[in-house]
């Protein structure tokens, strides 16, 4: 939503031909999340209200942390994470067990622990019970931390630790015609000191495990109540990607995302139970959900080997169909199996998706990796290269492939440097969101054929790179918008 007077259309082009901020004169922190490599700072200086507002981006990944301060609101104060979906069974809990209160008013949890409902009352008197085993459900680092805390508490109380796995009872009931979920996060049997939460997609309610755990979660209960899905980032990769695209710390913060005005849809394709690996089926389900929930751009920093290497994979065909049917833009990481040619991964081989290679500017080489006097920008060695066997370049564009960005709060630090084409894709996604933010207001055509042509015309080619390495070059936001206006 635009809450200030719109600039005239000419102002949208104001900096299209302006010189980029000289790398040698830029503050060192500009390399942490190198937005100016894509002309983002020039764009936002001229068009501060077209910072992704009005654009919805789906992050198909391991999830998005619901507690991270940079992922709470957009730059205009709207909620940041507006929808959640999990295409895997990695954080599902079986809640088929139905019971009622005991004679003394308590519940017997599946852990064997008596549970005190403390005034919580199902409208039909029925409770559905489930169980979360820390070792099977939570990230390994969290599980280990919980066990260490148990040992310390036992020692402080002069007791021997019992060595039992941390186990959390789950109680699900209907109230006001809706499912409500409460988790005994501190294992004391007192449900009254826990926060009951309803469907995240309807209410955006978030509960947390105790402070030392720092894990926030949303929920979704199947219509019949047999399964309860928990929403959180069990890996960290998705939170990092989401922060690159649209994180918002406040005005002029160097770690703000490329498009801090966007809304985020979180779609989980990485199975937490299996170490956050994915399948093409999960990716396709996430893309379908994103399309049905209003995504303008979908970022997929996941993928695998391309068996055909020409776009004939079933997932690539699915992506092409989704673009044609829904008008969505789909951005993939090109893959991390370079520097050999013919190494672009699927489903980035889709004809109508954008496959992004990983660029490292001199400033990022210096600030993030301590390179002394870097001579020039270049591709990371790991960045996959084209061409494809059907003659296409394979890599469509390049974008910065490293960033210091958000990671889940349960990891006990707020940000971390990561690299990969997984980081290049969200840089490109954020850039596309900026262009769309302006195009929606200006009434410019922005379907995939138009935007692809504008991106190609506006990109900056890197002289020492092959076409199969860079595609049409390094995306530039102001120049892309100006090209789109000319089409």
XYZ file of C-alpha atoms in Angstrom:
487
model
C 0.000 0.000 0.000
C 1.337 3.437 -0.951
C 0.942 5.854 1.940
C 2.656 8.897 0.437
C 1.971 10.859 -2.772
C 3.150 9.019 -5.872
C 6.074 10.501 -7.781
C 5.495 11.249 -11.423
C 6.281 8.422 -13.839
C 9.411 10.205 -15.030
C 10.855 9.972 -11.542
C 10.737 6.197 -11.801
C 13.383 6.409 -14.517
C 15.445 9.109 -12.808
C 18.415 6.982 -11.871
C 18.241 4.470 -14.678
C 21.339 5.890 -16.286
C 23.064 7.031 -13.113
C 26.475 5.663 -12.236
C 26.569 2.933 -9.614
C 28.127 3.719 -6.260
C 31.859 3.260 -6.699
C 32.884 0.081 -4.907
C 36.121 1.539 -3.592
C 34.264 4.460 -1.986
C 31.428 2.435 -0.466
C 31.328 1.688 3.273
C 32.558 -1.791 4.075
C 29.113 -2.877 5.328
C 27.611 -2.434 1.851
C 29.295 -5.728 0.967
C 27.526 -7.680 3.702
C 24.294 -7.877 1.692
C 25.477 -6.292 -1.570
C 22.346 -4.631 -2.874
C 24.123 -2.015 -4.955
C 25.557 -4.718 -7.214
C 21.988 -4.813 -8.575
C 21.405 -1.050 -8.525
C 19.025 -1.411 -5.588
C 20.256 1.596 -3.617
C 19.948 3.816 -6.670
C 16.402 2.567 -7.209
C 15.317 3.059 -3.588
C 16.861 6.509 -3.385
C 14.711 7.642 -6.304
C 11.649 5.507 -5.500
C 11.508 4.783 -1.751
C 7.870 3.703 -1.880
C 8.503 1.068 -4.545
C 10.470 -1.140 -2.184
C 8.414 -4.261 -2.811
C 5.114 -2.965 -1.434
C 2.150 -4.606 -3.077
C 4.242 -7.681 -3.990
C 3.931 -11.128 -2.406
C 6.946 -13.457 -2.532
C 6.869 -17.162 -1.698
C 10.035 -18.677 -0.213
C 10.063 -22.398 -1.063
C 12.662 -23.691 1.370
C 13.114 -25.014 4.924
C 10.666 -22.513 6.424
C 10.864 -18.974 7.792
C 11.531 -18.158 11.445
C 8.491 -16.531 13.043
C 10.482 -14.837 15.837
C 13.288 -13.124 13.944
C 13.061 -9.329 14.385
C 13.811 -8.645 10.702
C 10.877 -10.819 9.619
C 8.081 -9.320 11.708
C 6.844 -6.446 9.556
C 7.328 -4.904 6.144
C 8.841 -1.452 5.745
C 5.319 0.002 5.821
C 4.375 -1.804 9.046
C 2.305 -4.645 7.574
C 2.795 -8.259 8.754
C 5.769 -9.852 7.011
C 4.964 -13.605 6.992
C 1.359 -13.819 5.805
C 1.019 -17.519 4.994
C 2.645 -20.869 5.814
C 2.546 -24.307 4.189
C 4.439 -27.552 4.675
C 4.564 -29.999 1.757
C 6.345 -32.666 3.863
C 5.565 -34.757 6.927
C 8.658 -33.467 8.731
C 6.833 -31.475 11.427
C 3.522 -33.307 11.587
C 2.172 -34.736 14.838
C -0.348 -37.568 15.010
C -3.353 -36.300 17.006
C -5.810 -39.124 16.357
C -6.028 -40.137 20.031
C -9.312 -38.806 21.441
C -9.953 -38.626 25.192
C -11.920 -36.775 27.868
C -11.118 -35.376 31.296
C -10.420 -37.794 34.128
C -12.646 -37.756 37.228
C -10.248 -35.343 38.935
C -10.432 -32.888 36.022
C -7.032 -33.784 34.587
C -5.921 -35.317 31.291
C -3.519 -38.193 30.950
C -1.058 -37.123 28.277
C 0.521 -39.576 25.853
C 3.785 -39.074 27.740
C 2.112 -40.609 30.814
C 2.217 -37.207 32.473
C -1.001 -35.821 34.049
C -2.012 -32.614 32.301
C -3.890 -29.815 34.038
C -6.132 -28.011 31.482
C -6.440 -24.986 33.823
C -9.722 -23.683 32.434
C -9.245 -24.697 28.813
C -12.514 -26.257 27.679
C -13.359 -28.007 24.407
C -16.799 -27.104 23.118
C -17.615 -30.798 22.638
C -15.643 -32.095 25.637
C -13.224 -34.043 23.409
C -9.439 -33.664 23.542
C -7.095 -34.933 20.853
C -3.660 -35.826 22.146
C -0.268 -35.950 20.466
C 3.379 -36.227 21.411
C 6.540 -34.432 20.320
C 9.825 -36.255 20.884
C 12.618 -33.721 20.781
C 15.071 -36.090 19.086
C 12.644 -36.825 16.252
C 11.093 -33.401 15.824
C 13.461 -30.565 16.685
C 16.747 -29.626 14.989
C 19.708 -31.589 16.332
C 21.360 -28.495 17.811
C 18.176 -27.649 19.708
C 17.724 -31.187 20.969
C 21.287 -31.243 22.246
C 20.806 -27.884 23.983
C 17.632 -29.106 25.689
C 19.468 -32.162 27.002
C 22.332 -30.043 28.351
C 19.872 -27.739 30.095
C 18.197 -30.738 31.700
C 21.537 -31.898 33.051
C 22.308 -28.451 34.473
C 18.902 -28.162 36.135
C 19.265 -31.611 37.653
C 22.736 -30.743 38.932
C 21.527 -27.475 40.451
C 18.818 -29.419 42.280
C 21.332 -31.991 43.527
C 19.842 -34.758 41.407
C 21.217 -37.160 38.859
C 19.914 -36.503 35.314
C 17.517 -39.266 34.267
C 18.748 -39.370 30.668
C 15.216 -39.434 29.277
C 14.445 -37.777 25.977
C 12.702 -34.385 26.181
C 9.039 -35.120 25.387
C 6.271 -32.564 24.976
C 2.569 -33.340 25.201
C 0.267 -31.824 22.576
C -3.425 -31.196 23.233
C -5.852 -30.192 20.467
C -9.477 -29.192 20.953
C -12.264 -27.244 19.288
C -13.355 -23.894 20.680
C -15.548 -21.332 18.961
C -15.788 -23.604 15.943
C -11.983 -23.632 15.436
C -9.159 -25.962 16.323
C -6.907 -24.784 19.143
C -3.509 -26.295 19.949
C -1.579 -26.142 23.212
C 1.866 -27.690 23.775
C 3.342 -28.404 27.198
C 6.631 -26.795 26.200
C 8.163 -26.880 29.687
C 7.074 -30.470 30.450
C 5.444 -29.501 33.760
C 1.936 -30.703 32.887
C 0.446 -27.234 33.389
C -1.335 -26.265 30.176
C -2.572 -23.017 31.681
C 0.884 -21.428 31.470
C 1.166 -22.186 27.741
C -0.151 -20.061 24.890
C -2.983 -21.750 22.982
C -2.745 -21.038 19.245
C -5.154 -21.346 16.338
C -4.525 -21.769 12.612
C -1.584 -19.582 11.614
C -2.939 -18.790 8.170
C -6.157 -17.452 9.670
C -4.840 -15.716 12.790
C -1.021 -15.449 12.575
C -0.750 -16.694 16.172
C 2.686 -17.864 17.338
C 3.626 -19.833 20.459
C 7.137 -20.350 21.766
C 9.165 -22.927 23.568
C 10.901 -21.624 26.739
C 13.285 -18.686 26.468
C 16.424 -20.820 26.426
C 15.112 -22.592 23.323
C 13.989 -19.537 21.317
C 11.784 -21.511 18.947
C 8.525 -19.985 17.771
C 5.908 -22.008 15.929
C 2.566 -21.671 14.216
C 0.126 -24.522 13.653
C -2.425 -25.930 11.252
C -4.837 -28.756 12.141
C -6.339 -31.038 9.526
C -10.083 -30.590 9.168
C -10.789 -33.849 10.975
C -8.172 -33.179 13.644
C -6.131 -36.327 13.005
C -2.911 -34.467 12.219
C -1.417 -31.217 13.440
C 1.282 -29.473 11.428
C 3.817 -27.209 13.081
C 5.379 -24.304 11.204
C 8.985 -23.300 11.940
C 12.349 -23.288 10.202
C 14.177 -26.456 11.213
C 17.203 -25.784 9.009
C 17.965 -22.063 8.797
C 18.368 -21.918 5.023
C 14.873 -20.545 4.409
C 15.165 -17.802 7.023
C 18.439 -16.686 5.462
C 16.840 -16.577 2.003
C 13.785 -14.697 3.300
C 16.027 -12.094 4.964
C 17.903 -11.503 1.709
C 14.659 -10.971 -0.156
C 12.739 -8.838 2.286
C 14.199 -8.498 5.778
C 13.406 -5.204 7.535
C 15.425 -3.962 10.518
C 14.627 -0.278 10.096
C 15.587 2.721 8.000
C 19.004 2.511 6.319
C 20.069 -0.691 8.090
C 22.774 -2.401 5.990
C 21.195 -5.843 6.479
C 17.763 -4.851 5.220
C 16.700 -7.154 2.423
C 16.639 -6.176 -1.221
C 12.869 -5.495 -1.149
C 11.877 -4.840 2.484
C 8.318 -3.920 1.532
C 7.323 -7.404 0.326
C 5.032 -9.827 2.103
C 6.375 -13.363 2.544
C 4.680 -16.715 2.024
C 6.662 -19.555 3.623
C 6.395 -22.929 1.868
C 8.401 -25.812 3.325
C 9.846 -28.284 0.829
C 12.752 -29.459 3.025
C 11.767 -32.409 5.196
C 12.936 -31.685 8.754
C 12.633 -35.345 9.759
C 15.084 -36.323 6.984
C 17.644 -33.562 7.461
C 15.837 -30.982 5.303
C 16.270 -32.850 2.023
C 13.558 -32.342 -0.559
C 11.873 -34.040 -3.484
C 10.586 -32.687 -6.775
C 7.095 -33.615 -5.613
C 7.429 -31.374 -2.551
C 8.684 -28.481 -4.666
C 5.761 -28.860 -7.052
C 3.253 -28.901 -4.176
C 4.821 -25.734 -2.751
C 4.669 -23.930 -6.093
C 1.039 -24.926 -6.539
C 0.170 -23.608 -3.054
C 2.054 -20.369 -3.707
C 0.172 -19.761 -6.947
C -3.164 -20.364 -5.235
C -2.263 -17.939 -2.445
C -1.408 -14.891 -4.503
C 2.350 -15.145 -4.984
C 3.793 -12.718 -7.533
C 7.301 -14.215 -7.327
C 8.403 -17.649 -6.111
C 11.979 -18.221 -4.937
C 13.280 -21.818 -4.970
C 16.833 -22.083 -3.663
C 16.553 -25.862 -3.826
C 17.072 -28.297 -6.667
C 18.942 -31.327 -7.888
C 20.640 -32.921 -10.847
C 19.118 -32.471 -14.278
C 18.766 -35.897 -15.916
C 17.858 -34.513 -19.322
C 19.615 -31.141 -19.068
C 17.209 -29.559 -21.520
C 14.096 -28.642 -19.566
C 12.232 -31.941 -20.081
C 12.141 -32.820 -16.357
C 8.613 -33.155 -15.025
C 9.205 -30.393 -12.487
C 10.452 -28.060 -15.198
C 7.311 -28.737 -17.242
C 5.221 -28.113 -14.126
C 6.930 -24.750 -13.556
C 6.378 -23.682 -17.148
C 2.686 -24.539 -16.833
C 2.392 -22.626 -13.539
C 3.949 -19.526 -15.109
C 1.591 -19.726 -18.074
C -1.523 -20.323 -15.959
C -0.932 -18.026 -12.992
C 1.368 -15.332 -14.378
C 3.826 -15.895 -11.557
C 7.604 -15.380 -11.796
C 9.711 -18.341 -10.617
C 13.367 -17.880 -9.661
C 15.716 -20.844 -9.143
C 19.279 -21.197 -7.978
C 21.288 -22.484 -10.939
C 23.143 -25.025 -8.793
C 26.479 -25.352 -6.988
C 28.226 -27.942 -9.155
C 30.476 -25.616 -11.170
C 32.874 -24.536 -12.500
C 32.401 -27.089 -15.282
C 30.038 -26.336 -18.139
C 26.718 -28.225 -18.544
C 26.132 -28.257 -14.766
C 22.874 -26.282 -14.328
C 20.479 -28.195 -12.066
C 16.765 -28.933 -12.284
C 14.179 -27.517 -12.130
C 16.148 -24.403 -13.051
C 16.207 -25.800 -16.587
C 12.529 -24.800 -17.024
C 11.986 -22.629 -20.080
C 9.961 -19.970 -18.265
C 11.861 -19.833 -14.969
C 14.929 -17.728 -14.184
C 18.081 -19.695 -13.258
C 20.555 -17.514 -11.336
C 24.335 -17.877 -11.057
C 26.426 -16.623 -8.116
C 28.462 -13.421 -8.506
C 31.004 -11.986 -6.029
C 31.814 -8.288 -6.308
C 35.152 -6.915 -5.106
C 33.424 -5.308 -2.111
C 31.859 -8.611 -1.009
C 35.143 -10.450 -1.516
C 36.746 -7.925 0.801
C 34.016 -7.513 3.444
C 32.730 -11.085 3.737
C 35.873 -13.093 2.985
C 38.835 -10.850 3.780
C 40.275 -10.864 0.268
C 43.038 -8.257 0.121
C 42.789 -5.859 -2.822
C 40.480 -7.987 -5.001
C 41.181 -7.277 -8.673
C 37.717 -7.713 -10.090
C 34.302 -9.240 -9.534
C 33.858 -12.815 -10.655
C 31.653 -15.871 -10.403
C 32.119 -18.133 -7.414
C 33.847 -21.308 -8.612
C 30.956 -23.433 -7.351
C 28.384 -21.588 -9.457
C 26.899 -23.938 -12.054
C 27.356 -23.065 -15.713
C 25.413 -23.747 -18.872
C 24.807 -24.369 -21.644
C 21.999 -26.920 -21.881
C 22.038 -29.631 -24.517
C 19.130 -28.000 -26.326
C 21.282 -24.953 -27.070
C 19.927 -22.651 -24.349
C 22.402 -20.871 -22.098
C 21.073 -22.535 -18.937
C 22.020 -19.616 -16.681
C 19.653 -16.707 -17.283
C 21.232 -14.023 -15.077
C 23.718 -13.612 -12.263
C 23.313 -11.939 -8.871
C 25.390 -11.700 -5.686
C 25.924 -15.204 -4.340
C 26.873 -14.331 -0.764
C 25.179 -12.397 2.015
C 25.152 -11.831 5.727
C 21.475 -12.317 6.501
C 19.009 -13.602 9.076
C 19.051 -17.092 10.573
C 16.536 -18.591 13.040
C 16.589 -17.239 16.578
C 16.928 -20.773 17.976
C 20.477 -20.757 16.597
C 21.205 -17.979 19.151
C 22.695 -15.545 16.648
C 20.778 -13.112 14.477
C 22.687 -13.350 11.199
C 25.354 -15.315 9.375
C 27.339 -15.216 6.149
C 26.300 -17.886 3.643
C 27.192 -18.356 0.010
C 25.816 -20.331 -2.893
C 23.487 -19.870 -5.807
C 20.926 -20.288 -3.003
C 21.853 -16.730 -2.039
C 21.985 -15.451 -5.622
C 18.396 -16.498 -6.369
C 16.843 -14.398 -3.562
C 18.913 -11.385 -4.607
C 17.361 -11.740 -8.060
C 13.919 -12.368 -6.534
C 14.168 -9.188 -4.488
C 15.237 -7.228 -7.565
C 12.247 -8.558 -9.515
C 9.954 -7.614 -6.613
C 11.238 -4.021 -6.771
C 10.520 -3.807 -10.495
C 7.041 -5.295 -10.001
C 6.346 -2.890 -7.147
C 6.812 0.042 -9.501
C 5.230 -1.668 -12.509
C 1.964 -2.350 -10.664
C 1.530 1.342 -9.847
C 2.687 2.558 -13.260
C 0.431 0.086 -15.065
C 3.291 -1.474 -17.011
C 3.098 -5.002 -18.464
C 5.014 -7.377 -16.227
C 4.237 -10.908 -17.377
C 7.181 -13.275 -17.794
C 7.926 -12.537 -21.480
C 7.921 -8.767 -20.898
C 9.942 -8.908 -17.693
C 12.466 -11.368 -19.124
C 13.104 -9.067 -22.070
C 13.420 -6.037 -19.794
C 15.793 -7.863 -17.448
C 17.966 -8.844 -20.419
C 18.024 -5.301 -21.795
C 18.811 -3.807 -18.401
C 21.439 -6.310 -17.244
C 25.123 -5.406 -17.075
C 27.290 -7.845 -18.973
C 30.613 -8.853 -17.465
C 33.276 -8.809 -20.157
C 35.453 -11.650 -18.895
C 32.593 -14.144 -18.413
C 31.210 -16.525 -21.014
C 27.559 -16.295 -22.015
C 27.045 -19.772 -20.548
C 28.376 -18.478 -17.223
C 26.395 -15.252 -16.877
C 23.422 -15.543 -19.228
C 22.384 -11.970 -19.976
C 24.504 -10.631 -17.125
C 24.177 -8.975 -13.715
C 20.610 -7.768 -13.055
C 20.184 -3.992 -12.681
C 16.906 -2.757 -11.190
C 16.669 0.843 -12.515
C 17.740 -0.152 -16.003
C 15.285 -3.062 -16.020
C 12.392 -0.792 -15.086
C 13.349 1.728 -17.756
C 13.496 -1.072 -20.325
C 10.105 -2.367 -19.202
C 8.623 1.092 -19.691
C 9.906 1.153 -23.269
C 8.364 -2.177 -24.264
